[in-house]
CSV table of C-alpha atoms in Angstrom, one decimal:
chain,number,residue,atom,x,y,z
A,1,MET,CA,50.7,14.2,-13.1
A,2,LYS,CA,48.6,17.3,-13.0
A,3,HIS,CA,48.9,17.9,-9.3
A,4,THR,CA,52.3,17.6,-7.6
A,5,THR,CA,51.9,19.5,-4.4
A,6,PRO,CA,53.1,17.3,-1.5
A,7,ALA,CA,50.3,16.1,0.6
A,8,ARG,CA,50.2,15.3,4.3
A,9,ALA,CA,50.0,11.5,4.9
A,10,PRO,CA,46.2,10.7,5.1
A,11,SER,CA,44.9,9.4,8.4
A,12,GLN,CA,43.2,6.1,9.0
A,13,ALA,CA,39.9,7.9,9.4
A,14,HIS,CA,40.5,9.5,6.0
A,15,TRP,CA,41.0,6.2,4.3
A,16,LYS,CA,38.0,4.8,6.0
A,17,ARG,CA,35.9,7.6,4.5
A,18,VAL,CA,37.4,7.0,1.1
A,19,LEU,CA,36.7,3.3,1.2
A,20,LEU,CA,33.1,3.9,2.4
A,21,ALA,CA,32.6,6.1,-0.6
A,22,LEU,CA,34.0,3.5,-2.9
A,23,LEU,CA,31.8,0.9,-1.2
A,24,ALA,CA,28.8,3.0,-1.9
A,25,VAL,CA,29.7,3.3,-5.6
A,26,ALA,CA,30.4,-0.5,-5.8
A,27,VAL,CA,27.1,-1.4,-4.0
A,28,ALA,CA,25.1,1.0,-6.3
A,29,PHE,CA,26.7,-0.6,-9.4
A,30,LEU,CA,26.3,-4.2,-8.2
A,31,ALA,CA,22.7,-3.6,-7.3
A,32,VAL,CA,21.7,-3.1,-10.9
A,33,ALA,CA,24.3,-4.5,-13.2
A,34,VAL,CA,26.0,-7.4,-12.9
A,35,ALA,CA,27.0,-9.8,-15.4
A,36,PHE,CA,28.0,-8.8,-18.8
A,37,VAL,CA,26.2,-11.0,-21.3
A,38,ALA,CA,29.0,-10.5,-23.8
A,39,ALA,CA,32.6,-11.9,-23.8
A,40,PRO,CA,35.1,-11.2,-21.0
A,41,THR,CA,36.8,-7.8,-20.9
A,42,PRO,CA,39.4,-7.6,-23.7
A,43,GLU,CA,42.9,-6.1,-23.1
A,44,ALA,CA,43.7,-2.8,-24.7
A,45,GLN,CA,45.6,-2.8,-28.0
A,46,ALA,CA,48.5,-0.7,-29.3
A,47,ASP,CA,48.9,2.6,-27.5
A,48,ILE,CA,45.3,2.6,-26.2
A,49,ASN,CA,44.8,1.6,-22.7
A,50,VAL,CA,41.1,1.6,-22.0
A,51,TYR,CA,41.7,1.9,-18.3
A,52,THR,CA,43.9,5.1,-18.5
A,53,THR,CA,43.5,6.8,-21.9
A,54,PRO,CA,40.7,9.4,-21.8
A,55,GLY,CA,38.1,9.4,-24.5
A,56,HIS,CA,36.0,7.0,-26.5
A,57,HIS,CA,37.7,3.8,-27.8
A,58,THR,CA,36.9,0.8,-29.9
A,59,VAL,CA,38.9,-2.2,-28.8
A,60,ASN,CA,38.3,-5.8,-30.2
A,61,GLY,CA,34.9,-4.6,-31.4
A,62,ARG,CA,33.8,-3.3,-27.9
A,63,GLN,CA,33.0,0.3,-27.1
A,64,TRP,CA,34.8,2.0,-24.2
A,65,ARG,CA,34.5,5.4,-22.5
A,66,THR,CA,37.2,6.6,-20.2
A,67,THR,CA,37.2,9.8,-18.1
A,68,CYS,CA,40.1,10.9,-15.9
A,69,GLY,CA,40.5,13.7,-13.3
A,70,PRO,CA,42.2,14.6,-10.0
A,71,TYR,CA,41.5,12.4,-7.0
A,72,SER,CA,43.9,14.1,-4.6
A,73,SER,CA,46.7,16.6,-4.8
A,74,VAL,CA,49.1,13.8,-6.0
A,75,ILE,CA,46.8,11.2,-7.5
A,76,ASP,CA,44.7,11.2,-10.6
A,77,ARG,CA,41.9,8.6,-11.2
A,78,CYS,CA,40.3,7.2,-14.3
A,79,ARG,CA,36.9,5.6,-14.7
A,80,ALA,CA,36.5,3.1,-17.5
A,81,GLU,CA,33.0,2.3,-18.8
A,82,ILE,CA,32.1,-0.3,-21.4
A,83,TRP,CA,29.0,-0.4,-23.6
A,84,ALA,CA,27.4,-3.7,-22.6
A,85,SER,CA,24.2,-5.6,-21.7
A,86,ARG,CA,23.4,-5.9,-18.0
A,87,THR,CA,20.7,-7.6,-16.1
A,88,ALA,CA,18.9,-6.6,-12.9
A,89,TYR,CA,16.2,-8.2,-10.9
A,90,VAL,CA,13.2,-5.8,-11.1
A,91,GLY,CA,9.6,-6.3,-10.1
A,92,GLY,CA,10.1,-10.1,-9.6
A,93,GLN,CA,11.8,-10.7,-13.0
A,94,TYR,CA,15.2,-10.3,-14.7
A,95,VAL,CA,15.4,-7.3,-17.0
A,96,THR,CA,18.2,-6.8,-19.4
A,97,THR,CA,19.2,-3.4,-20.7
A,98,THR,CA,22.1,-2.0,-22.8
A,99,GLY,CA,24.1,1.0,-21.9
A,100,TRP,CA,27.3,2.3,-20.4
A,101,VAL,CA,28.4,0.1,-17.4
A,102,THR,CA,31.3,0.9,-15.0
A,103,ASN,CA,34.1,-1.5,-15.5
A,104,ASN,CA,36.6,-0.4,-12.9
A,105,LEU,CA,38.5,2.6,-11.4
A,106,THR,CA,42.2,3.1,-12.1
A,107,TYR,CA,44.4,5.3,-9.9
A,108,LEU,CA,47.3,6.6,-12.1
A,109,PRO,CA,50.9,6.2,-11.0
A,110,ALA,CA,51.8,7.9,-7.7
A,111,PRO,CA,54.4,7.3,-5.0
A,112,ARG,CA,53.5,4.4,-2.6
A,113,ALA,CA,53.8,6.8,0.3
A,114,ALA,CA,50.7,8.6,-1.0
A,115,TRP,CA,48.8,5.3,-0.3
A,116,ALA,CA,50.1,4.7,3.2
A,117,GLY,CA,47.4,3.0,5.3
A,118,ASN,CA,44.9,2.5,2.5
A,119,PRO,CA,43.5,-1.1,2.1
A,120,LEU,CA,43.5,-0.6,-1.7
A,121,ALA,CA,47.3,-0.7,-1.5
A,122,ILE,CA,47.7,-3.3,1.3
A,123,PRO,CA,47.8,-7.0,0.2
A,124,GLY,CA,45.3,-9.3,1.9
A,125,GLU,CA,41.7,-9.4,2.8
A,126,HIS,CA,39.9,-6.5,4.6
A,127,THR,CA,36.5,-5.9,6.0
A,128,ILE,CA,35.1,-2.4,5.6
A,129,ALA,CA,31.6,-1.5,6.7
A,130,GLY,CA,30.7,-5.2,6.9
A,131,ARG,CA,31.8,-5.9,3.3
A,132,LYS,CA,34.8,-8.0,2.3
A,133,TRP,CA,37.6,-6.7,0.1
A,134,LYS,CA,40.7,-8.4,-1.2
A,135,THR,CA,43.8,-6.7,-2.4
A,136,GLU,CA,46.7,-8.2,-4.4
A,137,CYS,CA,50.0,-6.2,-5.1
A,138,ASP,CA,53.1,-6.8,-7.2
A,139,THR,CA,52.1,-10.2,-8.4
A,140,ALA,CA,51.8,-11.9,-11.8
A,141,TRP,CA,48.1,-10.8,-12.0
A,142,THR,CA,48.7,-7.2,-11.0
A,143,GLY,CA,52.1,-6.8,-12.6
A,144,PRO,CA,55.0,-5.0,-10.8
A,145,SER,CA,54.3,-1.6,-9.0
A,146,ALA,CA,50.5,-2.1,-9.0
A,147,CYS,CA,47.6,-3.4,-6.8
A,148,ARG,CA,44.2,-4.7,-7.7
A,149,SER,CA,41.2,-4.8,-5.3
A,150,SER,CA,38.1,-6.9,-5.5
A,151,ILE,CA,34.9,-6.8,-3.5
A,152,TRP,CA,32.9,-9.9,-2.4
A,153,ALA,CA,29.5,-9.4,-4.0
A,154,THR,CA,26.4,-11.0,-5.3
A,155,VAL,CA,26.0,-10.5,-9.1
A,156,ILE,CA,23.6,-11.8,-11.7
A,157,GLU,CA,25.1,-14.1,-14.3
A,158,GLY,CA,23.5,-15.3,-17.5
A,159,THR,CA,23.7,-18.6,-19.4
A,160,LYS,CA,22.5,-19.2,-22.9
A,161,ASN,CA,21.1,-22.6,-23.8
A,162,SER,CA,21.3,-24.4,-27.2
A,163,ALA,CA,18.1,-22.7,-28.3
A,164,GLY,CA,19.6,-19.3,-27.7
A,165,ALA,CA,17.5,-18.4,-24.7
A,166,TRP,CA,19.1,-16.8,-21.6
A,167,THR,CA,18.5,-17.9,-18.0
A,168,PHE,CA,19.8,-15.8,-15.1
A,169,ALA,CA,20.8,-16.5,-11.5
A,170,PRO,CA,22.6,-14.7,-8.6
A,171,VAL,CA,26.2,-15.7,-8.0
A,172,THR,CA,28.4,-14.5,-5.1
A,173,LYS,CA,32.1,-14.0,-6.0
A,174,TRP,CA,35.0,-11.6,-6.1
A,175,VAL,CA,34.4,-8.7,-8.4
A,176,ILE,CA,37.3,-6.5,-9.6
A,177,ASN,CA,36.8,-2.9,-8.4
A,178,SER,CA,39.9,-0.9,-8.7
A,179,ILE,CA,43.5,-0.8,-9.9
A,180,VAL,CA,46.2,1.3,-8.1
A,181,MET,CA,49.5,2.1,-9.9
A,182,PHE,CA,52.7,3.2,-8.3
A,183,THR,CA,55.7,5.2,-9.6
A,184,ASP,CA,58.1,3.2,-7.5
A,185,ALA,CA,58.8,-0.4,-6.9
A,186,ALA,CA,58.0,-2.1,-3.6
A,187,ALA,CA,60.6,-1.9,-0.9
A,188,GLY,CA,63.2,-4.7,-1.3
A,189,THR,CA,61.8,-5.8,-4.7
A,190,CYS,CA,63.6,-6.2,-8.0
A,191,PRO,CA,62.8,-3.4,-10.5
A,192,GLY,CA,60.7,-4.6,-13.5
A,193,ALA,CA,60.5,-8.2,-12.3
A,194,VAL,CA,57.2,-10.1,-12.5
A,195,LEU,CA,56.2,-12.3,-9.5
A,196,PRO,CA,54.9,-15.8,-9.7
A,197,GLU,CA,51.1,-16.1,-9.5
A,198,LYS,CA,49.7,-15.7,-6.0
A,199,TYR,CA,52.9,-14.3,-4.5
A,200,ALA,CA,53.6,-10.9,-3.1
A,201,ILE,CA,56.6,-9.2,-1.5
A,202,THR,CA,56.1,-7.2,1.8
A,203,ASN,CA,59.1,-5.4,3.3
A,204,GLY,CA,61.5,-7.3,1.0
A,205,LYS,CA,60.1,-10.7,2.0
A,206,PRO,CA,58.3,-12.9,-0.5
A,207,HIS,CA,55.2,-14.7,0.7
A,208,GLN,CA,52.2,-16.6,-0.6
A,209,ILE,CA,48.8,-15.0,-0.9
A,210,LYS,CA,46.8,-17.9,0.6
A,211,VAL,CA,43.4,-18.3,2.1
A,212,PRO,CA,42.5,-19.2,4.9
A,213,TYR,CA,45.6,-17.9,6.6
A,214,PRO,CA,44.5,-14.5,7.9
A,215,ASP,CA,48.1,-13.1,7.9
A,216,SER,CA,49.4,-13.6,4.3
A,217,THR,CA,52.9,-12.6,5.4
A,218,LEU,CA,53.2,-15.5,7.9
A,219,TYR,CA,56.5,-17.3,7.4
A,220,ASN,CA,56.0,-20.6,5.5
A,221,PRO,CA,59.3,-22.3,4.5
A,222,THR,CA,57.7,-24.5,1.9
A,223,SER,CA,56.0,-21.6,0.0
A,224,ILE,CA,59.2,-19.6,0.1
A,225,SER,CA,61.2,-22.5,-1.3
A,226,ASN,CA,58.7,-22.9,-4.1
A,227,PHE,CA,59.0,-19.1,-4.8
A,228,ILE,CA,62.8,-19.6,-5.2
A,229,ARG,CA,62.4,-22.5,-7.6
A,230,GLU,CA,59.7,-20.8,-9.6
A,231,THR,CA,61.5,-17.5,-10.0
A,232,LEU,CA,64.7,-19.2,-11.2
A,233,VAL,CA,62.9,-20.6,-14.2
A,234,ASP,CA,60.5,-17.8,-15.0
A,235,GLY,CA,61.2,-16.9,-18.6
A,236,ARG,CA,59.2,-13.6,-18.2
A,237,ASN,CA,62.2,-12.2,-16.3
A,238,SER,CA,65.8,-11.6,-17.2
A,239,PRO,CA,68.5,-13.9,-15.6
A,240,ALA,CA,69.4,-10.9,-13.4
A,241,GLN,CA,65.8,-10.4,-12.3
A,242,GLN,CA,65.4,-14.2,-11.7
A,243,ALA,CA,68.5,-14.2,-9.4
A,244,CYS,CA,67.3,-11.0,-7.6
A,245,LEU,CA,63.9,-12.5,-6.8
A,246,ALA,CA,65.4,-15.8,-5.8
A,247,THR,CA,67.9,-14.0,-3.5
A,248,LEU,CA,65.0,-12.3,-1.7
A,249,GLY,CA,63.5,-15.7,-1.2
A,250,GLY,CA,66.7,-17.2,0.0
A,251,ASN,CA,67.3,-14.4,2.5
A,252,THR,CA,63.7,-14.7,3.8
A,253,LEU,CA,64.1,-18.5,4.2
A,254,ILE,CA,67.4,-18.2,6.1
A,255,ASP,CA,66.1,-15.3,8.3
A,256,GLY,CA,63.3,-17.4,9.5
A,257,GLY,CA,65.5,-20.5,10.1
A,258,VAL,CA,66.9,-21.7,13.4
A,259,ARG,CA,70.4,-23.2,13.8
A,260,LYS,CA,71.0,-25.8,16.5
A,261,ALA,CA,73.3,-28.6,17.2
A,262,THR,CA,72.6,-32.2,16.1
A,263,PRO,CA,73.1,-35.1,18.4
A,264,ASP,CA,76.5,-35.7,16.8
A,265,GLY,CA,77.6,-32.1,17.4
A,266,LYS,CA,77.1,-30.6,14.0
A,267,THR,CA,75.1,-27.5,13.2
A,268,ALA,CA,71.8,-28.0,11.4
A,269,LEU,CA,69.5,-25.3,9.9
A,270,TRP,CA,65.8,-25.9,10.6
A,271,PHE,CA,62.8,-24.2,9.1
A,272,HIS,CA,59.8,-24.2,11.3
A,273,TYR,CA,56.1,-23.7,10.5
A,274,LEU,CA,54.6,-21.0,12.6
A,275,PHE,CA,51.0,-22.2,12.5
A,276,PRO,CA,49.3,-25.2,14.0
A,277,TYR,CA,48.3,-28.1,11.7
A,278,SER,CA,46.3,-31.2,12.1
A,279,ALA,CA,48.0,-33.9,10.0
A,280,ASN,CA,45.6,-36.7,11.0
A,281,PRO,CA,42.5,-36.8,13.2
A,282,SER,CA,44.1,-39.7,15.1
A,283,THR,CA,47.1,-37.7,16.2
A,284,ASP,CA,47.6,-34.5,18.2
A,285,THR,CA,47.7,-31.2,16.4
A,286,LEU,CA,51.2,-30.1,15.5
A,287,GLN,CA,51.9,-26.8,17.3
A,288,PRO,CA,53.6,-23.7,15.9
A,289,GLY,CA,57.3,-24.5,15.7
A,290,TRP,CA,57.0,-27.9,14.2
A,291,ILE,CA,59.4,-29.2,11.6
A,292,SER,CA,58.9,-31.3,8.4
A,293,GLY,CA,60.9,-33.4,6.0
A,294,LEU,CA,58.9,-31.6,3.3
A,295,ALA,CA,60.1,-28.2,4.4
A,296,GLN,CA,63.7,-29.3,5.0
A,297,GLY,CA,63.8,-30.9,1.6
A,298,GLY,CA,62.2,-27.9,-0.1
A,299,ALA,CA,64.8,-25.6,1.4
A,300,LEU,CA,67.7,-28.0,0.6
A,301,GLY,CA,66.7,-28.1,-3.0
A,302,ALA,CA,66.1,-24.4,-3.3
A,303,LEU,CA,69.4,-23.4,-1.6
A,304,SER,CA,71.3,-25.8,-3.9
A,305,LEU,CA,69.8,-24.2,-6.9
A,306,LEU,CA,70.6,-20.7,-5.6
A,307,HIS,CA,74.2,-21.6,-5.1
A,308,GLU,CA,74.3,-23.2,-8.6
A,309,ARG,CA,72.9,-20.0,-10.1
A,310,THR,CA,74.9,-17.4,-8.2
A,311,GLY,CA,78.0,-19.1,-6.9
A,312,ASP,CA,77.5,-17.3,-3.6
A,313,PRO,CA,79.1,-19.4,-0.8
A,314,LYS,CA,76.3,-18.2,1.6
A,315,TRP,CA,73.8,-20.5,-0.1
A,316,LEU,CA,76.3,-23.4,-0.1
A,317,ASN,CA,76.9,-23.1,3.6
A,318,ALA,CA,73.1,-22.9,4.3
A,319,ALA,CA,72.5,-25.9,2.2
A,320,LYS,CA,75.2,-27.9,4.1
A,321,GLU,CA,73.6,-27.0,7.4
A,322,THR,CA,70.1,-27.9,6.1
A,323,PHE,CA,71.4,-31.3,5.0
A,324,GLU,CA,72.6,-32.0,8.6
A,325,SER,CA,68.9,-32.0,9.6
A,326,TYR,CA,68.5,-35.2,7.6
A,327,THR,CA,70.8,-37.0,10.0
A,328,VAL,CA,68.6,-36.4,13.1
A,329,PRO,CA,66.3,-39.3,14.0
A,330,LEU,CA,62.6,-38.7,14.6
A,331,ALA,CA,63.0,-39.9,18.2
A,332,GLN,CA,65.5,-37.1,18.8
A,333,GLY,CA,63.5,-34.3,17.4
A,334,GLY,CA,64.2,-34.8,13.7
A,335,PHE,CA,62.2,-36.3,10.8
A,336,THR,CA,64.2,-39.4,9.7
A,337,HIS,CA,63.3,-42.9,10.8
A,338,GLU,CA,62.6,-46.4,9.5
A,339,VAL,CA,59.4,-48.3,8.9
A,340,ASN,CA,59.6,-52.0,8.2
A,341,GLY,CA,63.2,-51.6,7.1
A,342,ALA,CA,62.5,-48.7,4.8
A,343,LEU,CA,64.0,-45.2,5.3
A,344,TRP,CA,61.3,-42.5,5.8
A,345,PHE,CA,61.6,-38.7,5.8
A,346,GLU,CA,58.5,-37.6,7.6
A,347,GLU,CA,56.4,-34.7,6.3
A,348,TYR,CA,54.5,-34.7,9.6
A,349,PRO,CA,56.6,-35.9,12.5
A,350,THR,CA,53.6,-36.8,14.7
A,351,THR,CA,53.9,-38.9,17.8
A,352,PRO,CA,53.5,-41.6,19.0
A,353,VAL,CA,52.7,-42.8,15.4
A,354,PRO,CA,54.3,-41.1,12.4
A,355,THR,CA,51.9,-40.4,9.4
A,356,THR,CA,54.4,-41.7,6.7
A,357,VAL,CA,53.1,-39.4,3.9
A,358,LEU,CA,54.5,-40.5,0.6
A,359,ASN,CA,54.6,-37.2,-1.3
A,360,GLY,CA,56.5,-35.4,1.5
A,361,HIS,CA,59.0,-38.2,1.7
A,362,LEU,CA,59.5,-38.1,-2.1
A,363,GLU,CA,60.1,-34.4,-2.0
A,364,ALA,CA,62.8,-34.9,0.6
A,365,VAL,CA,64.4,-37.7,-1.4
A,366,ILE,CA,64.5,-35.6,-4.6
A,367,ALA,CA,66.1,-32.7,-2.8
A,368,LEU,CA,68.6,-35.1,-1.2
A,369,ASP,CA,69.5,-36.3,-4.7
A,370,MET,CA,70.0,-32.7,-5.9
A,371,TRP,CA,72.3,-32.1,-3.0
A,372,GLN,CA,74.4,-35.2,-3.3
A,373,ARG,CA,74.9,-34.4,-7.0
A,374,HIS,CA,75.7,-30.7,-6.3
A,375,SER,CA,78.0,-31.2,-3.3
A,376,GLY,CA,79.5,-34.6,-3.8
A,377,ASP,CA,79.1,-35.3,-0.1
A,378,PRO,CA,79.6,-39.1,0.4
A,379,ARG,CA,77.3,-39.0,3.4
A,380,ALA,CA,74.5,-37.5,1.3
A,381,THR,CA,75.1,-40.1,-1.4
A,382,ALA,CA,75.0,-43.0,1.1
A,383,LEU,CA,71.7,-41.7,2.6
A,384,PHE,CA,70.2,-41.2,-0.8
A,385,LYS,CA,71.0,-44.8,-1.8
A,386,ARG,CA,69.3,-46.0,1.4
A,387,ALA,CA,66.3,-43.9,0.6
A,388,ILE,CA,66.1,-45.4,-3.0
A,389,ALA,CA,66.5,-49.0,-1.6
A,390,GLY,CA,63.6,-48.2,0.8
A,391,LEU,CA,61.4,-47.0,-2.0
A,392,LYS,CA,61.6,-50.4,-3.6
A,393,LYS,CA,59.7,-51.6,-0.5
A,394,ILE,CA,57.5,-48.6,0.0
A,395,ILE,CA,56.1,-48.1,-3.5
A,396,PRO,CA,54.5,-51.6,-3.9
A,397,ASP,CA,52.8,-51.1,-0.5
A,398,GLU,CA,51.5,-47.7,-1.4
């Protein structure tokens, strides 16, 4: 870094001015250029990074020009340009020219604290001066210790027909605008680990980046259980990194759970959804706090895998309590009941008529099988056998 003098934390007003300036640059760029008629942007090769290495470069046959300089007292920024054809709508027609086109801005590694309050370093969607921005951090797309921001914009894209002639049309989509790099890992993360696609970690808690939910950090037990399963088999990470990420997921899952007594006096661990959901137009909307056989099954399977990998009794005890939820009938606030003599684990415990969704039921059955094999609990084995017997009735009907 060229400049290392500590800087006072920027104010919200400062970041708004910065984003407005970036917006002006983006709008100016998108007003004229827009779709490269050539192939998608190639990745840099060898020790050349076209986004951060100053100078002229030739990578995969494409010409790049990169300039870098101070952005603030602690942050340097690089602008990467590519020699490409671009098309603009001028005087009632599409006009294609060739020249240097801005590809993106890259902010070189700096402490996360230097980006406090800046939407370019906050995962989720943001509206600035009436324009939509989307930021993703510490995911498989961005890589660890980095964020990427895109702007929702209308661009011109070209299509070449069999005769070699080009036609153009405006298309509205997310356009990559900037990359922010950090010198430190996110709080509560696992150094060097790569996250599954469309996941992020905020304050040590993994969560899914998912539209249309406005709050991407909203607790969702199913997505967290999926995170645990995916990280435990992700070959891009070492076994230690896999276990580290899965442990973050397990802690997040349990922290959001609720323990309460079952009708027979045992303790069950429940994982509630915190948003409303309409499972079927003919039934009432499920309100925040609803439970699901899908979520309970997902958690049971994920916790079983965590205990199998780590040997930590914490996960075994949590899985035992999660299994107890399988014993609570639908009529008593659970998700288990029978339909025409077949056992059902309800994904959506709607009343007065359950929805009997097959895929949610099957997820719960698979998790129950994992648990009865892992634990050897005869009650789990007996319940699993009942579920399998029921499937012999359910599958033909489905």
